[in-house]
Amino acid sequence: MLNNNLLKYSSSPHIKAPHGTKWIMLNVCIALLPACIMGVIYFGLYALLLLALSVLSAVLAEVIFLLCIGKKFNEIIKSFDFTSCVTGLLMGMTLGTNYPWYSPIFGSFFAIIVVKMLFGGTGKNLVNPAIAGRIFIFISFQSVVAEWVTPTLFTTGEITTGATALVNLLENGLLSISNFNLFFGIGVAGCIGETCKIALLVGAIYLAILKIIDIRYPLIYVAVTGLFTVCLNGFNFEYFLPSILSGGLIIGAFFMATDYVTTPNTKLGNYIYFILLGLITAGLRQATKMEVISFAIMLMNLVIPLLDKFIIPKPFGYKKQREVK
Amino acid sequence: MKNIKKIALDGVVTSNPVLKLVLGTCPTLALTTLAMNGIGMGLAVTFVLICSNVLVSLLRKVIPSQVRIPAFILIIATFVTILRLLLDKLLPDLYASLGLYLPLIVVNCIILARAEGFASKNPILYSALDGLFMGIGFTFALTLMGAFRELLGAGAIFGVILWDFKIEFFSSSAGAFFTFGLFIAVFSLMESLIAKKKKINDYAKLCKLKESASVEEINAKLKGDK
């Protein structure tokens, strides 16, 4: 007699993938760590507090919600994937150190409970929860968002608050800060995670090597944003690098826009998505004179269902065949 | 008497115009930033509702059914104009804060729905009461939403500032939709809980138990009967 427990039923495909959501999300966390560490070095221990609060409250929000809908605590621990950690970490990285300490808690709870869990949990959210949380904080605590802290490491200046490099670029034309300093985030005002571009790129390359993200799409996004900014500024190619290196384009492109849940399912859809994302980002930046990465990504997230609806891959065996992502 | 009770319950709870029928969403979303706005708008709509319901009910046998909608709109517009002139003279502050939404009462779907669905089929007294209780339901929902949004978005209630802490999200239009959804969800949840309780009570009566009997007791009794 066969033991009933030995029989497992599942629908096709019967392929066992080596890595699950947990593995992927853990690696995204690892990829974000260098940027976090650089952020803490640049902005001090308060940055660490914001990041920790953000991650902890995101995990707590998920656990509380699951307990509320009647899941057992053991089950929650067992099925815990690190998506809420990634959400919390990404959201924390987009905050500045002049934010009040309670802002990441509100942001995390909004991101996890309203944006993710109420839509059906991991994999079913309509927009990226980290971005929604950031926008929630941005709208809710507007009074402090206009100013950003400039880190003092490697510079002689005092700690100051002011407009970010990107806002300066958009409002006053070309910057006094060199591209080198922008790349390493020396003396550049901004949020915790986005300042040090090199650390972010290291993380992105790590993810690309593990084939967690397809590096082509964020590169398309970055290139289109840079080129369109150049076009909007009278074909002055000196705008190309500063527009990419200032602001949150790198973290937005490599870590937020590439979220599995909120990207189209087809290759063509992805190309359209990332090109449109670049155009919208550059255009909105020019129009509003502020950083709009999060708004652009959220806006385009809402277009994804349409892209998935109208771009249908031809089934196998058809004459004209399009590759599925 | 039973009819009146049903009308009252319908207007405020079982078919609450905002939380149950989802009518009149435009003023609901736009005006609930402050609790005072909610009360003002609610009372204005109540006034127009009662008056138009009475008049529609009076004329229900005179108005030919082919032109009933324009006739209803004409009646409603008359009362809205009266209301606007009155408010402009008596309460200029409220008039200013309601702004565009006051003339828009003319096309408010609650009023048209009650004229079409209730007043044109029922006698005057019932129509007037229906207008009153629908208005109370509307005012109740708007005031509650306004108080919630004012408390979180401005740290105040009815204009009295309580603390300095603000979540400005709730003052924005995104917060309006969020609050609206939240209120509908909580309202439906409460309603379903009450319905469940009532069902258990009915079963208890059927099994000749006390009204406060729990589900386990009823189950035990049912098993014993079998």
XYZ file of C-alpha atoms in Angstrom:
551
model
C 0.000 0.000 0.000
C 1.166 3.459 -0.850
C 1.114 6.039 1.819
C -1.195 8.825 0.738
C 1.272 11.413 1.904
C 3.747 10.271 -0.721
C 1.460 11.168 -3.581
C 1.767 14.751 -4.606
C -0.573 16.373 -7.064
C 0.365 19.459 -9.006
C -0.453 20.978 -12.339
C 2.071 21.328 -15.147
C 4.838 22.369 -15.732
C 6.587 19.619 -13.778
C 9.956 21.295 -13.793
C 11.744 21.837 -10.546
C 13.427 25.225 -10.468
C 16.500 25.325 -8.260
C 15.628 28.656 -6.667
C 12.440 29.958 -5.145
C 11.195 33.364 -4.167
C 13.035 33.177 -0.867
C 16.425 32.691 -2.558
C 15.804 35.513 -5.029
C 14.641 37.971 -2.391
C 17.516 37.108 -0.090
C 19.930 37.845 -2.921
C 18.225 41.153 -3.662
C 18.732 42.027 0.011
C 22.403 41.099 -0.294
C 22.700 43.192 -3.460
C 21.243 46.185 -1.650
C 23.604 45.847 1.312
C 26.627 47.714 -0.170
C 24.484 50.757 -0.907
C 22.981 50.580 2.584
C 26.415 50.372 4.182
C 27.635 53.331 2.144
C 24.498 55.234 3.130
C 25.157 54.589 6.805
C 28.808 55.628 6.397
C 27.783 58.832 4.621
C 24.794 59.842 6.719
C 25.572 58.403 10.159
C 23.769 56.096 12.535
C 20.399 57.790 12.134
C 20.306 56.363 8.619
C 20.784 52.891 10.108
C 17.895 53.516 12.500
C 15.614 54.555 9.614
C 16.592 51.481 7.581
C 16.111 49.134 10.520
C 12.741 50.613 11.433
C 11.659 50.407 7.838
C 12.559 46.723 7.440
C 11.270 45.677 10.865
C 7.940 47.431 10.476
C 7.493 45.964 6.973
C 8.006 42.424 8.305
C 5.836 43.166 11.321
C 3.056 44.531 9.094
C 3.046 41.345 7.022
C 2.979 39.101 10.101
C 0.201 41.137 11.722
C -1.906 41.038 8.573
C -1.464 37.271 8.196
C -2.351 36.738 11.847
C -5.451 38.896 11.370
C -6.718 36.764 8.495
C -6.323 33.663 10.627
C -2.977 32.138 9.622
C -1.056 30.208 12.283
C 2.186 31.720 13.492
C 4.185 28.592 12.575
C 2.852 28.662 9.014
C 3.796 32.309 8.657
C 7.358 31.611 9.776
C 7.591 28.639 7.443
C 6.270 30.431 4.370
C 8.083 33.673 5.085
C 9.856 34.869 1.973
C 11.958 37.967 2.164
C 9.761 40.124 -0.087
C 8.668 42.333 2.777
C 12.321 42.726 3.789
C 13.167 43.905 0.281
C 10.177 46.258 0.295
C 11.176 47.716 3.638
C 14.826 48.039 2.690
C 14.097 49.710 -0.657
C 11.653 52.105 0.945
C 14.059 52.937 3.746
C 16.793 53.622 1.216
C 14.696 56.302 -0.467
C 14.346 58.323 2.730
C 16.566 61.179 3.810
C 18.057 61.515 7.263
C 15.965 64.581 8.030
C 12.798 62.482 7.980
C 11.065 61.946 11.318
C 11.764 58.504 12.789
C 8.123 57.413 12.574
C 7.773 58.068 8.837
C 9.181 54.664 7.686
C 6.744 52.872 10.023
C 3.728 54.529 8.403
C 5.213 53.995 4.958
C 5.896 50.295 5.577
C 2.448 49.604 6.952
C 0.847 51.350 3.994
C 3.118 49.574 1.519
C 2.646 46.083 2.926
C -0.952 46.090 4.119
C -2.715 48.364 1.660
C -0.651 47.973 -1.482
C 0.493 44.359 -1.190
C -1.631 42.251 1.134
C -5.036 43.723 0.321
C -4.400 42.988 -3.361
C -3.633 39.350 -2.593
C -0.112 39.220 -1.202
C 3.225 38.574 -2.846
C 3.031 38.470 -6.614
C -0.422 39.980 -6.910
C 0.228 43.623 -6.141
C -0.641 46.114 -8.848
C 2.120 48.615 -8.110
C 5.502 48.259 -6.467
C 4.853 48.405 -2.698
C 8.181 50.061 -1.897
C 7.418 52.896 -4.304
C 3.864 53.245 -3.062
C 5.208 53.460 0.498
C 7.715 56.091 -0.504
C 5.028 58.147 -2.236
C 2.820 57.780 0.827
C 5.586 59.248 2.977
C 6.302 61.899 0.362
C 2.672 63.051 0.331
C 2.090 62.655 4.054
C 5.112 64.450 5.436
C 5.571 67.029 2.686
C 6.961 69.667 4.999
C 10.308 67.874 5.405
C 10.696 66.358 1.955
C 11.722 69.498 0.079
C 15.093 69.569 1.838
C 17.813 66.949 1.740
C 20.840 66.399 3.945
C 24.287 66.693 2.393
C 26.749 64.153 3.797
C 29.990 65.584 5.114
C 32.275 62.615 4.573
C 35.325 63.409 2.382
C 34.331 67.069 2.329
C 35.178 69.921 4.632
C 31.742 71.515 4.780
C 29.209 71.512 7.579
C 26.106 69.300 7.473
C 23.668 71.271 5.379
C 20.246 70.743 3.981
C 19.125 71.907 0.602
C 17.956 70.920 -2.823
C 19.336 67.726 -4.371
C 21.844 67.802 -7.181
C 19.105 66.818 -9.596
C 16.857 69.726 -8.629
C 19.831 72.059 -9.057
C 20.496 70.536 -12.453
C 16.906 70.957 -13.568
C 16.493 74.471 -12.238
C 19.864 76.105 -12.737
C 21.441 74.198 -15.579
C 24.756 72.370 -15.320
C 26.176 71.462 -11.937
C 29.262 72.569 -10.085
C 29.753 69.025 -8.756
C 31.890 66.814 -10.976
C 30.558 63.583 -12.426
C 33.162 61.702 -10.385
C 31.775 63.096 -7.135
C 28.234 62.375 -8.289
C 29.221 58.808 -9.054
C 30.651 58.217 -5.608
C 28.155 60.475 -3.859
C 30.737 62.724 -2.235
C 29.095 65.860 -0.940
C 25.869 65.162 -2.792
C 22.542 65.765 -1.083
C 20.085 62.942 -1.416
C 18.463 59.984 0.240
C 20.247 57.216 2.138
C 20.468 54.594 -0.563
C 20.724 56.514 -3.797
C 23.763 58.639 -3.096
C 26.554 56.165 -3.745
C 26.025 54.991 -7.317
C 28.998 52.659 -7.408
C 27.632 50.599 -4.504
C 24.280 50.322 -6.247
C 25.928 49.264 -9.495
C 27.928 46.585 -7.667
C 24.664 45.215 -6.327
C 23.060 45.384 -9.748
C 25.949 43.491 -11.341
C 25.687 40.849 -8.603
C 22.011 40.391 -9.460
C 22.767 40.306 -13.177
C 25.424 37.619 -12.705
C 22.971 35.489 -10.734
C 20.461 36.139 -13.580
C 17.940 37.542 -11.150
C 17.518 40.674 -13.223
C 17.990 41.120 -16.939
C 20.546 43.924 -17.056
C 19.430 45.068 -20.538
C 16.113 46.544 -19.419
C 17.371 48.915 -16.702
C 20.168 49.967 -19.069
C 17.550 50.847 -21.684
C 15.690 52.850 -19.054
C 18.805 54.731 -17.949
C 19.918 55.423 -21.527
C 16.512 56.631 -22.677
C 16.194 58.938 -19.674
C 19.638 60.414 -20.303
C 19.095 60.846 -24.045
C 15.656 62.385 -23.660
C 17.003 64.832 -21.078
C 19.686 65.774 -23.615
C 16.981 66.286 -26.266
C 14.906 68.439 -23.952
C 17.912 70.636 -23.150
C 18.741 71.561 -26.729
C 20.938 68.559 -27.565
C 23.565 69.554 -25.043
C 25.349 66.271 -24.341
C 26.875 67.623 -21.142
C 23.501 66.886 -19.564
C 23.738 63.170 -20.279
C 25.861 61.974 -17.353
C 24.624 64.380 -14.662
C 20.991 63.533 -15.426
C 21.772 59.847 -14.924
C 24.062 60.164 -11.933
C 22.082 62.684 -9.927
C 18.828 61.691 -8.347
C 17.462 58.210 -7.845
C 17.604 56.921 -11.404
C 20.126 54.143 -10.686
C 18.286 52.642 -7.711
C 14.949 53.142 -9.463
C 16.049 51.518 -12.691
C 18.023 48.561 -11.340
C 16.106 47.670 -8.210
C 12.591 49.093 -8.384
C 11.526 49.029 -12.014
C 12.838 45.468 -12.428
C 10.560 44.023 -9.739
C 9.200 40.752 -11.166
C 5.616 41.430 -10.190
C 5.437 44.840 -11.775
C 7.007 44.210 -15.167
C 5.222 42.994 -18.302
C 5.295 39.297 -19.150
C 6.576 39.516 -22.710
C 9.891 40.656 -24.131
C 8.294 43.216 -26.425
C 6.172 44.432 -23.533
C 9.306 44.907 -21.458
C 11.020 46.929 -24.171
C 7.986 49.190 -24.521
C 7.645 49.454 -20.739
C 11.227 50.511 -20.074
C 11.419 52.917 -23.034
C 8.171 54.602 -21.980
C 9.445 54.693 -18.410
C 12.563 56.559 -19.556
C 10.559 59.041 -21.610
C 8.095 59.698 -18.785
C 10.857 60.085 -16.211
C 12.835 62.595 -18.255
C 9.735 64.484 -19.373
C 8.179 64.707 -15.923
C 11.506 65.705 -14.392
C 11.786 68.568 -16.853
C 8.185 69.634 -16.309
C 8.048 69.488 -12.516
C 11.676 70.344 -11.721
C 11.876 67.637 -9.079
C 12.710 63.956 -8.687
C 9.883 61.900 -10.143
C 11.335 58.389 -10.490
C 8.877 56.935 -8.017
C 5.897 58.634 -9.618
C 7.020 57.603 -13.096
C 7.435 53.957 -12.080
C 4.085 53.924 -10.286
C 2.392 55.488 -13.304
C 3.890 52.920 -15.650
C 3.058 50.072 -13.253
C -0.571 50.885 -13.878
C -0.036 50.495 -17.629
C 1.360 46.957 -17.311
C -2.030 45.178 -17.302
C -2.743 46.894 -20.629
C 0.616 45.865 -22.086
C -0.020 42.289 -20.965
C -3.490 42.369 -22.430
C -2.557 43.582 -25.881
C 0.829 41.937 -26.357
C 0.029 38.254 -26.438
C 2.826 35.825 -27.260
C 1.953 33.422 -30.079
C 1.560 29.863 -28.791
C 4.160 27.251 -29.665
C 3.742 25.912 -33.183
C 2.596 29.106 -34.761
C 4.448 30.337 -37.804
C 5.459 33.616 -36.303
C 6.805 33.005 -32.861
C 7.708 35.521 -30.216
C 9.901 34.583 -27.307
C 8.302 34.526 -23.879
C 10.218 36.184 -21.094
C -45.727 52.418 11.737
C -43.853 49.424 10.440
C -43.399 51.221 7.137
C -41.893 54.231 8.828
C -39.450 52.044 10.729
C -38.450 50.355 7.501
C -37.952 53.702 5.760
C -35.794 54.937 8.616
C -33.682 51.782 8.677
C -33.361 51.836 4.874
C -32.226 55.433 4.757
C -29.606 55.263 7.466
C -28.358 51.666 7.391
C -29.504 49.065 4.882
C -29.389 51.343 1.857
C -27.248 54.156 3.156
C -26.785 56.359 0.073
C -23.020 56.741 0.451
C -21.774 53.560 2.089
C -24.238 51.094 0.593
C -25.573 52.502 -2.690
C -22.344 54.436 -3.465
C -24.304 57.411 -4.762
C -23.206 61.026 -4.647
C -19.519 60.103 -4.633
C -18.423 63.440 -6.076
C -19.263 65.578 -3.011
C -18.309 62.660 -0.765
C -14.773 62.536 -2.088
C -14.236 66.225 -2.583
C -15.797 67.736 0.511
C -14.876 65.396 3.338
C -11.542 67.011 4.143
C -13.240 68.665 7.122
C -15.995 67.334 9.370
C -17.797 70.681 9.225
C -18.000 70.489 5.428
C -19.598 67.063 5.774
C -22.312 68.376 8.065
C -22.938 71.421 5.859
C -23.163 69.421 2.659
C -25.268 66.743 4.366
C -27.799 69.230 5.685
C -27.984 71.018 2.346
C -28.688 67.742 0.554
C -31.231 66.756 3.236
C -33.123 69.995 2.716
C -33.259 69.553 -1.046
C -34.146 65.861 -0.674
C -37.128 66.475 1.594
C -38.504 69.355 -0.476
C -38.055 67.671 -3.846
C -39.455 64.377 -2.570
C -42.572 66.118 -1.278
C -43.119 68.006 -4.517
C -42.422 65.010 -6.736
C -44.787 62.937 -4.639
C -47.484 65.632 -4.894
C -47.142 65.813 -8.672
C -46.594 62.112 -9.271
C -49.993 61.671 -10.950
C -49.658 64.850 -13.023
C -46.191 64.355 -14.536
C -46.316 62.215 -17.695
C -43.809 59.397 -17.429
C -42.088 60.293 -20.725
C -40.853 63.630 -19.394
C -40.454 62.697 -15.748
C -36.665 63.095 -15.593
C -36.604 66.709 -16.890
C -39.500 67.498 -14.589
C -37.649 66.059 -11.584
C -34.514 67.990 -12.469
C -36.560 71.173 -12.744
C -38.036 70.611 -9.288
C -34.643 69.821 -7.779
C -33.016 72.822 -9.458
C -35.677 75.100 -8.007
C -34.897 74.018 -4.474
C -31.160 74.137 -5.019
C -31.496 77.719 -6.228
C -33.539 78.613 -3.154
C -30.937 76.939 -0.951
C -28.055 78.737 -2.630
C -29.656 82.140 -2.204
C -30.482 81.368 1.430
C -26.987 80.133 2.267
C -25.334 83.037 0.468
C -27.300 85.428 2.664
C -27.332 83.555 5.983
C -24.140 81.452 6.116
C -21.598 83.008 3.725
C -18.704 81.007 5.247
C -20.339 77.661 4.578
C -21.427 78.904 1.158
C -17.819 79.686 0.301
C -16.443 76.372 1.562
C -19.023 74.294 -0.322
C -18.314 76.304 -3.447
C -19.020 74.540 -6.712
C -20.546 71.506 -5.034
C -23.656 73.388 -3.982
C -25.031 73.997 -7.510
C -23.913 70.453 -8.356
C -26.561 69.120 -5.949
C -28.918 69.504 -8.927
C -27.342 66.496 -10.587
C -26.656 64.639 -7.346
C -27.732 61.081 -8.038
C -29.098 60.487 -4.530
C -31.812 63.070 -5.000
C -32.684 61.943 -8.508
C -32.648 58.295 -7.427
C -35.031 58.923 -4.546
C -37.338 61.037 -6.733
C -37.413 58.354 -9.404
C -37.302 55.299 -7.169
C -39.387 56.312 -4.191
C -41.210 59.650 -4.284
C -42.845 59.088 -7.665
C -44.488 55.917 -6.354
C -45.372 56.738 -2.752
C -47.641 59.138 -0.834
C -46.415 62.444 0.521
C -45.745 61.532 4.156
C -43.635 58.509 3.304
C -41.751 60.467 0.654
C -40.942 63.251 3.083
C -39.740 60.733 5.677
C -37.679 58.916 3.068
C -36.042 62.216 2.122
C -35.355 62.963 5.782
C -33.792 59.607 6.600
C -31.815 59.368 3.370
C -30.499 62.838 4.180
C -29.592 61.737 7.701
C -27.766 58.712 6.301
C -25.860 60.929 3.884
C -24.993 63.476 6.571
C -23.928 60.703 8.956
C -21.581 59.117 6.439
C -20.094 62.415 5.280
C -19.549 63.698 8.802
C -17.887 60.475 9.905
C -15.586 60.456 6.888
C -14.863 64.150 7.332
C -14.003 63.670 10.998
C -11.698 60.732 10.194
C -9.866 62.625 7.459
C -9.659 65.832 9.467
C -8.300 63.977 12.505
C -5.533 62.232 10.568
C -4.897 64.790 7.849
C -4.984 67.995 9.866
C -4.764 66.834 13.487
C -8.019 68.570 14.307
C -11.681 67.797 14.770
C -14.465 70.254 13.884
C -11.800 72.908 13.517
C -10.356 72.375 17.016
C -6.665 71.576 16.667
C -5.747 68.593 18.852
C -2.107 67.923 18.033
C 0.648 68.888 15.646
C 0.989 65.492 14.008
C -0.316 65.337 10.458
C -0.489 62.612 7.817
C -1.244 64.830 4.864
C -2.034 61.808 2.707
C -5.522 61.785 4.203
C -6.152 65.387 3.158
C -5.230 64.625 -0.443
C -7.572 63.200 -3.042
C -5.823 59.822 -2.899
C -6.627 59.756 0.802
C -10.273 60.501 -0.036
C -10.560 57.359 -2.147
C -8.690 55.350 0.479
C -10.965 56.556 3.273
C -14.051 55.938 1.161
C -13.013 52.351 0.475
C -12.098 51.796 4.110
C -15.469 53.059 5.319
C -17.398 50.927 2.836
C -15.379 47.877 3.930
C -15.909 48.479 7.646
C -19.603 49.199 7.108
C -20.102 45.975 5.132
C -18.157 44.012 7.740
C -20.331 45.321 10.550
C -23.462 44.589 8.569
C -22.409 41.012 7.836
C -21.530 40.440 11.510
C -24.965 41.685 12.561
C -26.634 39.468 9.954
C -24.676 36.465 11.248
C -25.684 37.205 14.824
C -29.309 37.470 13.740
C -29.109 34.142 11.953
C -27.731 32.451 15.073
C -30.515 34.005 17.133
C -33.106 32.705 14.678
C -31.641 29.212 14.915
C -31.657 29.472 18.689
C -35.337 30.351 18.594
C -35.981 27.460 16.258
C -34.239 25.047 18.627
C -36.157 26.539 21.564
C -33.018 27.743 23.276
C -32.307 31.078 24.923
C -31.702 33.904 22.444
C -28.144 34.341 23.629
C -27.225 30.721 22.898
C -23.891 30.208 21.194
C -23.229 28.234 18.015
C -21.809 25.300 20.024
C -24.934 25.008 22.158
C -27.136 25.018 19.057
C -24.982 22.367 17.415
C -25.085 20.206 20.557
C -28.862 20.567 20.695
C -29.215 19.686 17.007
C -27.052 16.579 17.466
C -29.055 15.576 20.510
C -32.286 15.911 18.507
C -30.988 13.632 15.820
